[in-house]
Amino acid sequence: ESFARWEEMSREAVKMRVRLRRCLQRMTQRQLASAFYDWADKVVAKKEWEAKLSKCQRFVSTMLRKGLAESFARWEEMAREAAEMRVKIRRCLQRMTQRQLASAFFDWADKVVAKRDHEAQAARAQMEWEAKIGKTQRFVGAMQRRSLHAAFSRWEEMTREAVEMRVKLRRLVR
């Protein structure tokens, strides 16, 4: 029986190895295919770029030949100025945004500090209130104990007087 179990486990291990190898091959083939397609896309893109570049070069040389170089130079200068202006505007907007962001952050920080102060003050007020309640409860308890003690003393005195009165009445009656 142990041999049969060992044999079955051995067969199972072989099956698992085969499955694992197939899985790894699939993953490797997918990665390889993906890399190949990426490379092929880049080759196509490079060829398209080179074709566009060639067209641009022919266009520029045609413009130069036709005497439009001056117009192109002016256009290039205006494009450069426009790009510089975009950069300046972007920087200005970034500064403005940073100022607004900093202002909002400092407002938030002030509100957090104010909230913490308010919570601390509320906690102190709560503690003071609880201390006053404790004092009041102790005072009321002391007053109740005094009243209770006075009542007990009066009862004890009345009981003593009643006993004395009974003793006196018995003496008289005898």
Coordinates of N, CA, C and O in Angstrom, one line a residue:
E1 N 0.8 -1.2 0.0 CA 0.0 0.0 0.0 C 0.9 1.3 0.0 O 0.6 2.2 -0.7
S2 N 1.9 1.3 0.8 CA 2.8 2.5 0.8 C 3.5 2.7 -0.6 O 3.6 3.8 -1.0
F3 N 3.8 1.6 -1.2 CA 4.5 1.7 -2.5 C 3.5 2.3 -3.5 O 3.8 3.2 -4.3
A4 N 2.2 1.8 -3.4 CA 1.2 2.4 -4.3 C 1.0 3.8 -4.1 O 0.8 4.6 -5.0
R5 N 1.0 4.2 -2.8 CA 0.8 5.7 -2.5 C 2.0 6.5 -3.0 O 1.8 7.5 -3.6
W6 N 3.2 5.9 -2.8 CA 4.4 6.6 -3.3 C 4.4 6.7 -4.8 O 4.7 7.8 -5.4
E7 N 3.9 5.6 -5.5 CA 3.9 5.6 -6.9 C 2.9 6.7 -7.4 O 3.1 7.4 -8.3
E8 N 1.7 6.7 -6.7 CA 0.7 7.7 -7.1 C 1.2 9.2 -6.9 O 1.0 10.0 -7.7
M9 N 1.9 9.4 -5.8 CA 2.4 10.7 -5.5 C 3.5 11.1 -6.5 O 3.6 12.2 -6.9
S10 N 4.3 10.1 -6.9 CA 5.3 10.3 -7.9 C 4.7 10.7 -9.2 O 5.1 11.6 -9.9
R11 N 3.6 10.0 -9.6 CA 2.9 10.3 -10.9 C 2.3 11.7 -10.8 O 2.4 12.5 -11.7
E12 N 1.8 12.0 -9.7 CA 1.2 13.4 -9.5 C 2.2 14.4 -9.6 O 2.0 15.5 -10.2
A13 N 3.4 14.2 -9.0 CA 4.5 15.2 -9.0 C 5.0 15.4 -10.5 O 5.2 16.5 -10.9
V14 N 5.0 14.3 -11.3 CA 5.4 14.4 -12.7 C 4.4 15.2 -13.4 O 4.7 16.1 -14.2
K15 N 3.1 15.0 -13.2 CA 2.0 15.8 -13.8 C 2.2 17.2 -13.5 O 2.0 18.1 -14.3
M16 N 2.4 17.5 -12.2 CA 2.5 18.9 -11.8 C 3.7 19.6 -12.4 O 3.6 20.7 -12.8
R17 N 4.9 18.8 -12.6 CA 6.0 19.4 -13.2 C 5.7 19.7 -14.7 O 6.1 20.8 -15.2
V18 N 5.0 18.8 -15.4 CA 4.6 19.0 -16.8 C 3.7 20.3 -16.9 O 3.9 21.1 -17.7
R19 N 2.7 20.4 -16.0 CA 1.8 21.5 -16.0 C 2.6 22.8 -15.8 O 2.3 23.8 -16.4
L20 N 3.5 22.8 -14.8 CA 4.3 24.0 -14.5 C 5.1 24.4 -15.7 O 5.2 25.6 -16.0
R21 N 5.8 23.4 -16.3 CA 6.6 23.7 -17.5 C 5.8 24.3 -18.6 O 6.2 25.3 -19.2
R22 N 4.6 23.8 -18.8 CA 3.7 24.3 -19.9 C 3.3 25.7 -19.6 O 3.3 26.6 -20.4
C23 N 3.0 26.0 -18.3 CA 2.6 27.3 -17.9 C 3.7 28.3 -18.1 O 3.5 29.4 -18.6
L24 N 4.9 27.9 -17.7 CA 6.1 28.8 -17.8 C 6.4 29.0 -19.3 O 6.7 30.2 -19.7
Q25 N 6.2 28.0 -20.1 CA 6.4 28.2 -21.6 C 5.4 29.2 -22.1 O 5.8 30.1 -22.9
R26 N 4.1 29.0 -21.7 CA 3.1 30.0 -22.2 C 3.5 31.4 -21.8 O 3.4 32.4 -22.6
M27 N 3.9 31.6 -20.5 CA 4.2 32.9 -20.0 C 5.4 33.5 -20.8 O 5.4 34.6 -21.2
T28 N 6.4 32.6 -21.0 CA 7.6 33.1 -21.7 C 7.3 33.4 -23.2 O 7.7 34.4 -23.7
Q29 N 6.4 32.6 -23.8 CA 6.1 32.9 -25.2 C 5.3 34.2 -25.3 O 5.5 34.9 -26.2
R30 N 4.4 34.4 -24.3 CA 3.6 35.7 -24.3 C 4.6 36.9 -24.2 O 4.4 37.9 -24.9
Q31 N 5.5 36.8 -23.3 CA 6.4 37.9 -23.1 C 7.3 38.1 -24.3 O 7.5 39.2 -24.8
L32 N 7.7 37.0 -24.9 CA 8.5 37.0 -26.1 C 7.7 37.7 -27.3 O 8.2 38.5 -28.0
A33 N 6.5 37.2 -27.4 CA 5.6 37.8 -28.5 C 5.4 39.3 -28.2 O 5.4 40.1 -29.2
S34 N 5.1 39.6 -27.0 CA 4.9 41.0 -26.6 C 6.1 41.8 -27.0 O 6.0 42.9 -27.5
A35 N 7.3 41.3 -26.6 CA 8.5 42.1 -26.9 C 8.7 42.2 -28.4 O 9.1 43.3 -28.9
F36 N 8.4 41.2 -29.2 CA 8.6 41.2 -30.6 C 7.6 42.3 -31.2 O 8.0 43.1 -32.1
Y37 N 6.3 42.3 -30.8 CA 5.4 43.2 -31.3 C 5.8 44.7 -30.9 O 5.6 45.6 -31.7
D38 N 6.3 44.8 -29.7 CA 6.8 46.2 -29.3 C 7.9 46.6 -30.2 O 8.0 47.8 -30.7
W39 N 8.8 45.7 -30.5 CA 10.0 46.0 -31.4 C 9.5 46.4 -32.8 O 9.9 47.3 -33.4
A40 N 8.5 45.5 -33.3 CA 8.0 45.8 -34.6 C 7.3 47.1 -34.7 O 7.4 47.8 -35.7
D41 N 6.5 47.4 -33.6 CA 5.8 48.8 -33.6 C 6.8 49.9 -33.6 O 6.6 50.9 -34.3
K42 N 7.9 49.7 -32.9 CA 8.9 50.8 -32.9 C 9.6 50.9 -34.2 O 9.9 52.0 -34.7
V43 N 9.8 49.8 -34.9 CA 10.5 49.9 -36.3 C 9.5 50.6 -37.2 O 10.0 51.5 -38.0
V44 N 8.2 50.3 -37.2 CA 7.3 51.0 -38.0 C 7.2 52.4 -37.7 O 7.2 53.3 -38.6
A45 N 7.2 52.8 -36.4 CA 7.1 54.2 -36.0 C 8.4 54.9 -36.4 O 8.3 56.1 -36.9
K46 N 9.5 54.2 -36.4 CA 10.8 54.9 -36.8 C 10.7 55.2 -38.3 O 11.1 56.3 -38.8
K47 N 10.2 54.2 -39.1 CA 10.1 54.4 -40.5 C 9.1 55.5 -40.8 O 9.4 56.4 -41.7
E48 N 8.0 55.6 -40.1 CA 7.1 56.7 -40.3 C 7.7 58.0 -39.9 O 7.5 59.0 -40.7
W49 N 8.4 58.1 -38.8 CA 9.1 59.3 -38.4 C 10.1 59.7 -39.5 O 10.2 60.9 -39.8
E50 N 10.9 58.7 -40.0 CA 11.9 59.1 -41.0 C 11.2 59.6 -42.3 O 11.7 60.6 -43.0
A51 N 10.0 59.0 -42.6 CA 9.3 59.5 -43.8 C 8.8 60.9 -43.6 O 8.9 61.8 -44.5
K52 N 8.3 61.2 -42.4 CA 7.8 62.5 -42.1 C 8.9 63.5 -42.1 O 8.8 64.6 -42.6
L53 N 10.1 63.1 -41.5 CA 11.2 64.0 -41.5 C 11.7 64.3 -42.9 O 12.1 65.4 -43.2
S54 N 11.7 63.3 -43.8 CA 12.1 63.5 -45.2 C 11.2 64.5 -45.8 O 11.6 65.4 -46.6
K55 N 9.9 64.3 -45.6 CA 8.9 65.2 -46.2 C 9.2 66.6 -45.7 O 9.1 67.6 -46.5
C56 N 9.4 66.8 -44.4 CA 9.7 68.1 -43.8 C 10.9 68.7 -44.4 O 11.0 69.9 -44.7
Q57 N 11.9 67.9 -44.6 CA 13.2 68.4 -45.2 C 12.9 68.9 -46.6 O 13.5 69.9 -47.0
R58 N 12.2 68.0 -47.4 CA 11.9 68.4 -48.8 C 11.1 69.7 -48.8 O 11.3 70.6 -49.6
F59 N 10.1 69.8 -47.8 CA 9.3 71.0 -47.7 C 10.2 72.3 -47.4 O 10.0 73.3 -48.1
V60 N 11.0 72.1 -46.4 CA 11.9 73.3 -46.1 C 12.8 73.6 -47.2 O 13.0 74.8 -47.6
S61 N 13.4 72.6 -47.9 CA 14.3 73.0 -49.0 C 13.5 73.6 -50.1 O 14.0 74.5 -50.8
T62 N 12.3 73.2 -50.4 CA 11.4 73.8 -51.4 C 11.1 75.3 -51.0 O 11.2 76.2 -51.9
M63 N 10.8 75.5 -49.7 CA 10.6 76.9 -49.3 C 11.8 77.7 -49.5 O 11.7 78.9 -49.9
L64 N 12.9 77.2 -49.2 CA 14.2 78.0 -49.3 C 14.4 78.3 -50.8 O 14.8 79.4 -51.2
R65 N 14.2 77.3 -51.6 CA 14.4 77.5 -53.0 C 13.4 78.5 -53.6 O 13.7 79.2 -54.6
K66 N 12.2 78.6 -53.1 CA 11.2 79.5 -53.6 C 11.3 80.9 -53.0 O 10.4 81.7 -53.3
G67 N 12.2 81.1 -52.2 CA 12.3 82.4 -51.6 C 11.4 82.7 -50.4 O 11.2 83.9 -50.0
L68 N 10.9 81.6 -49.8 CA 10.0 81.8 -48.7 C 10.8 81.7 -47.3 O 10.1 81.6 -46.3
A69 N 12.0 81.6 -47.5 CA 12.8 81.4 -46.2 C 12.6 82.6 -45.2 O 12.5 82.3 -44.0
E70 N 12.4 83.7 -45.7 CA 12.2 84.9 -44.8 C 10.9 84.7 -44.1 O 10.8 84.9 -42.9
S71 N 9.8 84.3 -44.8 CA 8.5 84.1 -44.1 C 8.6 82.9 -43.1 O 8.1 83.0 -42.0
F72 N 9.3 81.9 -43.5 CA 9.5 80.8 -42.5 C 10.3 81.2 -41.3 O 9.9 80.8 -40.2
A73 N 11.3 82.0 -41.5 CA 12.1 82.5 -40.4 C 11.3 83.3 -39.4 O 11.3 83.2 -38.2
R74 N 10.4 84.2 -40.0 CA 9.5 85.0 -39.2 C 8.5 84.1 -38.4 O 8.3 84.3 -37.2
W75 N 8.0 83.1 -39.1 CA 7.1 82.2 -38.5 C 7.8 81.4 -37.3 O 7.2 81.3 -36.2
E76 N 9.0 81.0 -37.6 CA 9.8 80.3 -36.6 C 10.0 81.2 -35.4 O 9.9 80.8 -34.2
E77 N 10.4 82.4 -35.6 CA 10.6 83.4 -34.5 C 9.3 83.6 -33.7 O 9.3 83.6 -32.5
M78 N 8.2 83.7 -34.4 CA 6.9 83.9 -33.7 C 6.6 82.7 -32.9 O 6.0 82.8 -31.8
A79 N 6.8 81.5 -33.5 CA 6.6 80.3 -32.7 C 7.4 80.2 -31.5 O 7.0 79.8 -30.4
R80 N 8.7 80.6 -31.6 CA 9.6 80.6 -30.5 C 9.1 81.5 -29.4 O 9.1 81.2 -28.2
E81 N 8.7 82.7 -29.8 CA 8.2 83.7 -28.9 C 6.9 83.2 -28.2 O 6.7 83.4 -27.0
A82 N 6.0 82.6 -29.0 CA 4.8 82.0 -28.4 C 5.1 80.9 -27.4 O 4.5 80.9 -26.3
A83 N 6.1 80.1 -27.7 CA 6.5 79.0 -26.8 C 7.1 79.7 -25.5 O 6.8 79.2 -24.4
E84 N 7.9 80.7 -25.7 CA 8.5 81.4 -24.5 C 7.4 82.0 -23.6 O 7.4 82.0 -22.4
M85 N 6.4 82.6 -24.3 CA 5.3 83.2 -23.6 C 4.5 82.2 -22.8 O 4.0 82.4 -21.7
R86 N 4.3 81.0 -23.5 CA 3.6 79.9 -22.8 C 4.3 79.5 -21.6 O 3.7 79.3 -20.5
V87 N 5.6 79.4 -21.6 CA 6.4 79.0 -20.5 C 6.3 80.1 -19.4 O 6.1 79.7 -18.2
K88 N 6.4 81.4 -19.8 CA 6.2 82.4 -18.8 C 4.8 82.4 -18.1 O 4.7 82.6 -16.9
I89 N 3.8 82.2 -18.9 CA 2.4 82.2 -18.4 C 2.3 81.0 -17.5 O 1.7 81.1 -16.4
R90 N 2.8 79.8 -17.9 CA 2.7 78.6 -17.1 C 3.4 78.9 -15.7 O 2.8 78.5 -14.7
R91 N 4.6 79.5 -15.7 CA 5.3 79.8 -14.5 C 4.5 80.7 -13.6 O 4.4 80.5 -12.4
C92 N 3.9 81.7 -14.2 CA 3.1 82.7 -13.5 C 1.9 82.0 -12.8 O 1.6 82.2 -11.7
L93 N 1.2 81.2 -13.6 CA 0.1 80.5 -13.1 C 0.5 79.5 -12.0 O -0.3 79.3 -11.0
Q94 N 1.6 78.9 -12.1 CA 2.1 78.0 -11.1 C 2.3 78.8 -9.8 O 2.0 78.3 -8.7
R95 N 3.0 79.9 -9.9 CA 3.2 80.8 -8.7 C 1.9 81.1 -8.1 O 1.7 81.1 -6.8
M96 N 0.9 81.6 -8.9 CA -0.4 81.9 -8.3 C -1.1 80.8 -7.7 O -1.6 80.9 -6.6
T97 N -1.0 79.6 -8.3 CA -1.6 78.4 -7.8 C -0.9 78.0 -6.5 O -1.6 77.6 -5.5
Q98 N 0.4 78.1 -6.4 CA 1.1 77.8 -5.2 C 0.7 78.7 -4.1 O 0.6 78.3 -2.9
R99 N 0.6 80.0 -4.4 CA 0.2 81.0 -3.4 C -1.2 80.6 -2.8 O -1.5 80.6 -1.6
Q100 N -2.1 80.3 -3.7 CA -3.5 79.9 -3.3 C -3.5 78.7 -2.5 O -4.1 78.5 -1.5
L101 N -2.6 77.7 -2.9 CA -2.5 76.4 -2.2 C -2.0 76.7 -0.9 O -2.5 76.1 0.1
A102 N -0.9 77.5 -0.8 CA -0.3 77.8 0.5 C -1.3 78.5 1.4 O -1.4 78.2 2.6
S103 N -2.0 79.4 0.9 CA -3.0 80.2 1.7 C -4.1 79.2 2.2 O -4.4 79.3 3.4
A104 N -4.6 78.3 1.3 CA -5.6 77.3 1.8 C -5.0 76.4 2.8 O -5.7 76.1 3.8
F105 N -3.7 76.0 2.7 CA -3.1 75.1 3.7 C -3.0 75.9 5.0 O -3.3 75.3 6.1
F106 N -2.5 77.1 5.0 CA -2.4 77.8 6.3 C -3.7 78.1 6.9 O -3.9 78.0 8.1
D107 N -4.8 78.4 6.1 CA -6.1 78.5 6.7 C -6.5 77.2 7.4 O -7.1 77.2 8.5
W108 N -6.3 76.1 6.7 CA -6.7 74.8 7.2 C -5.9 74.6 8.5 O -6.5 74.1 9.5
A109 N -4.6 74.9 8.5 CA -3.8 74.6 9.7 C -4.3 75.5 10.9 O -4.3 75.0 12.0
D110 N -4.6 76.8 10.6 CA -5.2 77.6 11.6 C -6.5 77.0 12.2 O -6.7 77.1 13.4
K111 N -7.3 76.5 11.3 CA -8.6 75.9 11.8 C -8.3 74.7 12.6 O -9.0 74.5 13.6
V112 N -7.3 73.9 12.3 CA -7.0 72.7 13.1 C -6.5 73.1 14.5 O -7.0 72.6 15.5
V113 N -5.7 74.2 14.5 CA -5.2 74.6 15.8 C -6.4 75.2 16.6 O -6.5 74.9 17.8
A114 N -7.2 76.0 16.0 CA -8.4 76.5 16.7 C -9.3 75.4 17.2 O -9.8 75.5 18.4
K115 N -9.5 74.4 16.4 CA -10.3 73.3 16.9 C -9.7 72.6 18.0 O -10.4 72.2 19.0
R116 N -8.4 72.3 18.0 CA -7.7 71.7 19.1 C -7.9 72.5 20.4 O -8.1 72.0 21.5
D117 N -7.7 73.8 20.2 CA -7.8 74.7 21.4 C -9.2 74.7 22.0 O -9.4 74.6 23.2
H118 N -10.2 74.7 21.1 CA -11.6 74.6 21.5 C -11.9 73.3 22.2 O -12.5 73.3 23.3
E119 N -11.4 72.2 21.7 CA -11.6 70.9 22.3 C -10.9 70.8 23.7 O -11.5 70.3 24.6
A120 N -9.7 71.4 23.8 CA -9.0 71.4 25.1 C -9.8 72.3 26.1 O -9.9 71.9 27.2
Q121 N -10.3 73.4 25.6 CA -11.0 74.3 26.5 C -12.3 73.6 26.9 O -12.7 73.6 28.1
A122 N -13.0 72.9 26.0 CA -14.2 72.2 26.4 C -13.9 71.1 27.4 O -14.7 70.8 28.3
A123 N -12.8 70.4 27.2 CA -12.4 69.3 28.1 C -12.1 69.9 29.5 O -12.5 69.3 30.5
R124 N -11.4 71.0 29.5 CA -11.2 71.7 30.9 C -12.5 72.1 31.5 O -12.7 71.9 32.7
A125 N -13.4 72.7 30.7 CA -14.7 73.1 31.3 C -15.5 71.9 31.8 O -16.1 71.9 32.9
Q126 N -15.4 70.8 31.1 CA -16.1 69.5 31.5 C -15.5 69.0 32.8 O -16.2 68.6 33.7
M127 N -14.2 69.1 32.9 CA -13.5 68.6 34.1 C -13.9 69.5 35.3 O -14.2 69.0 36.4
E128 N -13.9 70.8 35.1 CA -14.3 71.8 36.1 C -15.8 71.5 36.5 O -16.1 71.5 37.7
W129 N -16.6 71.3 35.6 CA -18.0 71.0 35.9 C -18.2 69.8 36.7 O -18.9 69.7 37.7
E130 N -17.4 68.7 36.3 CA -17.5 67.4 37.1 C -17.0 67.6 38.5 O -17.5 67.0 39.4
A131 N -15.9 68.5 38.6 CA -15.4 68.7 40.0 C -16.4 69.5 40.8 O -16.6 69.1 42.0
K132 N -17.1 70.4 40.2 CA -18.1 71.2 41.0 C -19.3 70.2 41.4 O -19.8 70.3 42.5
I133 N -19.7 69.3 40.4 CA -20.7 68.4 40.8 C -20.3 67.5 41.9 O -21.0 67.2 42.8
G134 N -19.0 67.0 41.9 CA -18.5 66.2 42.9 C -18.5 66.9 44.3 O -18.9 66.3 45.3
K135 N -18.1 68.2 44.3 CA -18.1 68.9 45.5 C -19.6 69.1 46.0 O -19.8 68.9 47.2
T136 N -20.5 69.4 45.1 CA -21.9 69.5 45.5 C -22.4 68.2 46.0 O -23.1 68.2 47.1
Q137 N -22.1 67.1 45.4 CA -22.6 65.8 45.9 C -22.0 65.5 47.3 O -22.7 65.0 48.2
R138 N -20.7 65.8 47.5 CA -20.2 65.6 48.9 C -20.8 66.5 49.9 O -21.1 66.1 51.0
F139 N -21.1 67.8 49.5 CA -21.8 68.7 50.4 C -23.2 68.2 50.8 O -23.6 68.2 51.9
V140 N -23.9 67.8 49.7 CA -25.3 67.3 50.0 C -25.2 66.1 50.9 O -26.0 65.9 51.8
G141 N -24.3 65.2 50.6 CA -24.1 64.0 51.4 C -23.8 64.3 52.8 O -24.4 63.7 53.8
A142 N -22.9 65.3 53.1 CA -22.6 65.7 54.4 C -23.8 66.3 55.1 O -24.1 66.0 56.3
M143 N -24.6 67.1 54.4 CA -25.8 67.7 55.0 C -26.8 66.6 55.3 O -27.5 66.7 56.4
Q144 N -26.9 65.6 54.4 CA -27.9 64.5 54.7 C -27.4 63.7 55.9 O -28.2 63.3 56.8
R145 N -26.1 63.5 56.0 CA -25.6 62.8 57.2 C -25.8 63.6 58.4 O -26.1 63.0 59.5
R146 N -25.6 64.9 58.4 CA -25.9 65.7 59.5 C -27.4 65.6 60.0 O -27.7 65.5 61.2
S147 N -28.3 65.8 59.0 CA -29.7 65.7 59.3 C -30.0 64.3 59.8 O -30.8 64.2 60.8
L148 N -29.4 63.3 59.2 CA -29.7 61.9 59.7 C -29.2 61.7 61.1 O -29.8 61.1 62.0
H149 N -28.0 62.3 61.4 CA -27.4 62.1 62.7 C -28.2 62.9 63.7 O -28.4 62.4 64.8
A150 N -28.7 64.1 63.3 CA -29.5 64.9 64.3 C -30.8 64.1 64.6 O -31.2 64.1 65.7
A151 N -31.4 63.6 63.5 CA -32.6 62.8 63.7 C -32.4 61.6 64.6 O -33.2 61.3 65.5
F152 N -31.3 60.9 64.4 CA -31.0 59.7 65.2 C -30.7 60.1 66.6 O -31.2 59.5 67.6
S153 N -30.0 61.2 66.8 CA -29.7 61.7 68.2 C -31.0 62.1 68.9 O -31.2 61.7 70.1
R154 N -31.9 62.7 68.1 CA -33.2 63.1 68.7 C -34.0 61.9 69.1 O -34.6 61.8 70.1
W155 N -34.0 60.9 68.2 CA -34.7 59.6 68.5 C -34.1 58.9 69.7 O -34.9 58.4 70.5
E156 N -32.8 58.9 69.8 CA -32.1 58.2 70.9 C -32.5 59.0 72.2 O -32.8 58.3 73.2
E157 N -32.5 60.3 72.1 CA -32.9 61.1 73.3 C -34.3 60.8 73.7 O -34.6 60.6 74.9
M158 N -35.2 60.8 72.7 CA -36.6 60.5 73.0 C -36.8 59.1 73.5 O -37.6 58.9 74.5
T159 N -36.1 58.2 73.0 CA -36.2 56.8 73.5 C -35.7 56.8 75.0 O -36.3 56.1 75.8
R160 N -34.6 57.4 75.3 CA -34.1 57.5 76.7 C -35.1 58.1 77.6 O -35.4 57.6 78.7
E161 N -35.7 59.2 77.1 CA -36.7 59.9 77.9 C -37.9 59.0 78.2 O -38.5 58.9 79.3
A162 N -38.3 58.3 77.1 CA -39.5 57.4 77.2 C -39.2 56.3 78.3 O -40.0 55.9 79.1
V163 N -37.9 55.7 78.2 CA -37.6 54.7 79.2 C -37.6 55.3 80.6 O -38.1 54.7 81.6
E164 N -37.0 56.5 80.8 CA -37.0 57.1 82.1 C -38.5 57.4 82.6 O -38.8 57.2 83.8
M165 N -39.3 57.8 81.6 CA -40.7 58.0 82.0 C -41.4 56.7 82.5 O -42.2 56.7 83.4
R166 N -41.1 55.6 81.8 CA -41.7 54.4 82.2 C -41.2 53.9 83.6 O -42.0 53.4 84.4
V167 N -40.0 54.2 83.8 CA -39.4 53.8 85.1 C -40.1 54.6 86.2 O -40.5 54.1 87.3
K168 N -40.2 55.9 85.9 CA -40.8 56.8 86.9 C -42.3 56.4 87.1 O -42.8 56.4 88.3
L169 N -43.0 56.1 86.1 CA -44.4 55.7 86.2 C -44.5 54.4 87.0 O -45.4 54.3 87.8
R170 N -43.7 53.5 86.8 CA -43.7 52.2 87.5 C -43.5 52.5 89.0 O -44.1 51.8 89.8
R171 N -42.6 53.4 89.3 CA -42.3 53.7 90.7 C -43.5 54.3 91.4 O -43.8 54.0 92.5
L172 N -44.2 55.1 90.6 CA -45.3 55.8 91.1 C -46.5 54.8 91.3 O -47.3 54.9 92.3
V173 N -46.6 53.9 90.4 CA -47.7 53.0 90.5 C -47.5 52.0 91.6 O -48.4 51.5 92.2
R174 N -46.4 51.7 92.0 CA -46.2 50.7 93.0 C -46.5 51.1 94.3 O -46.9 51.6 95.1

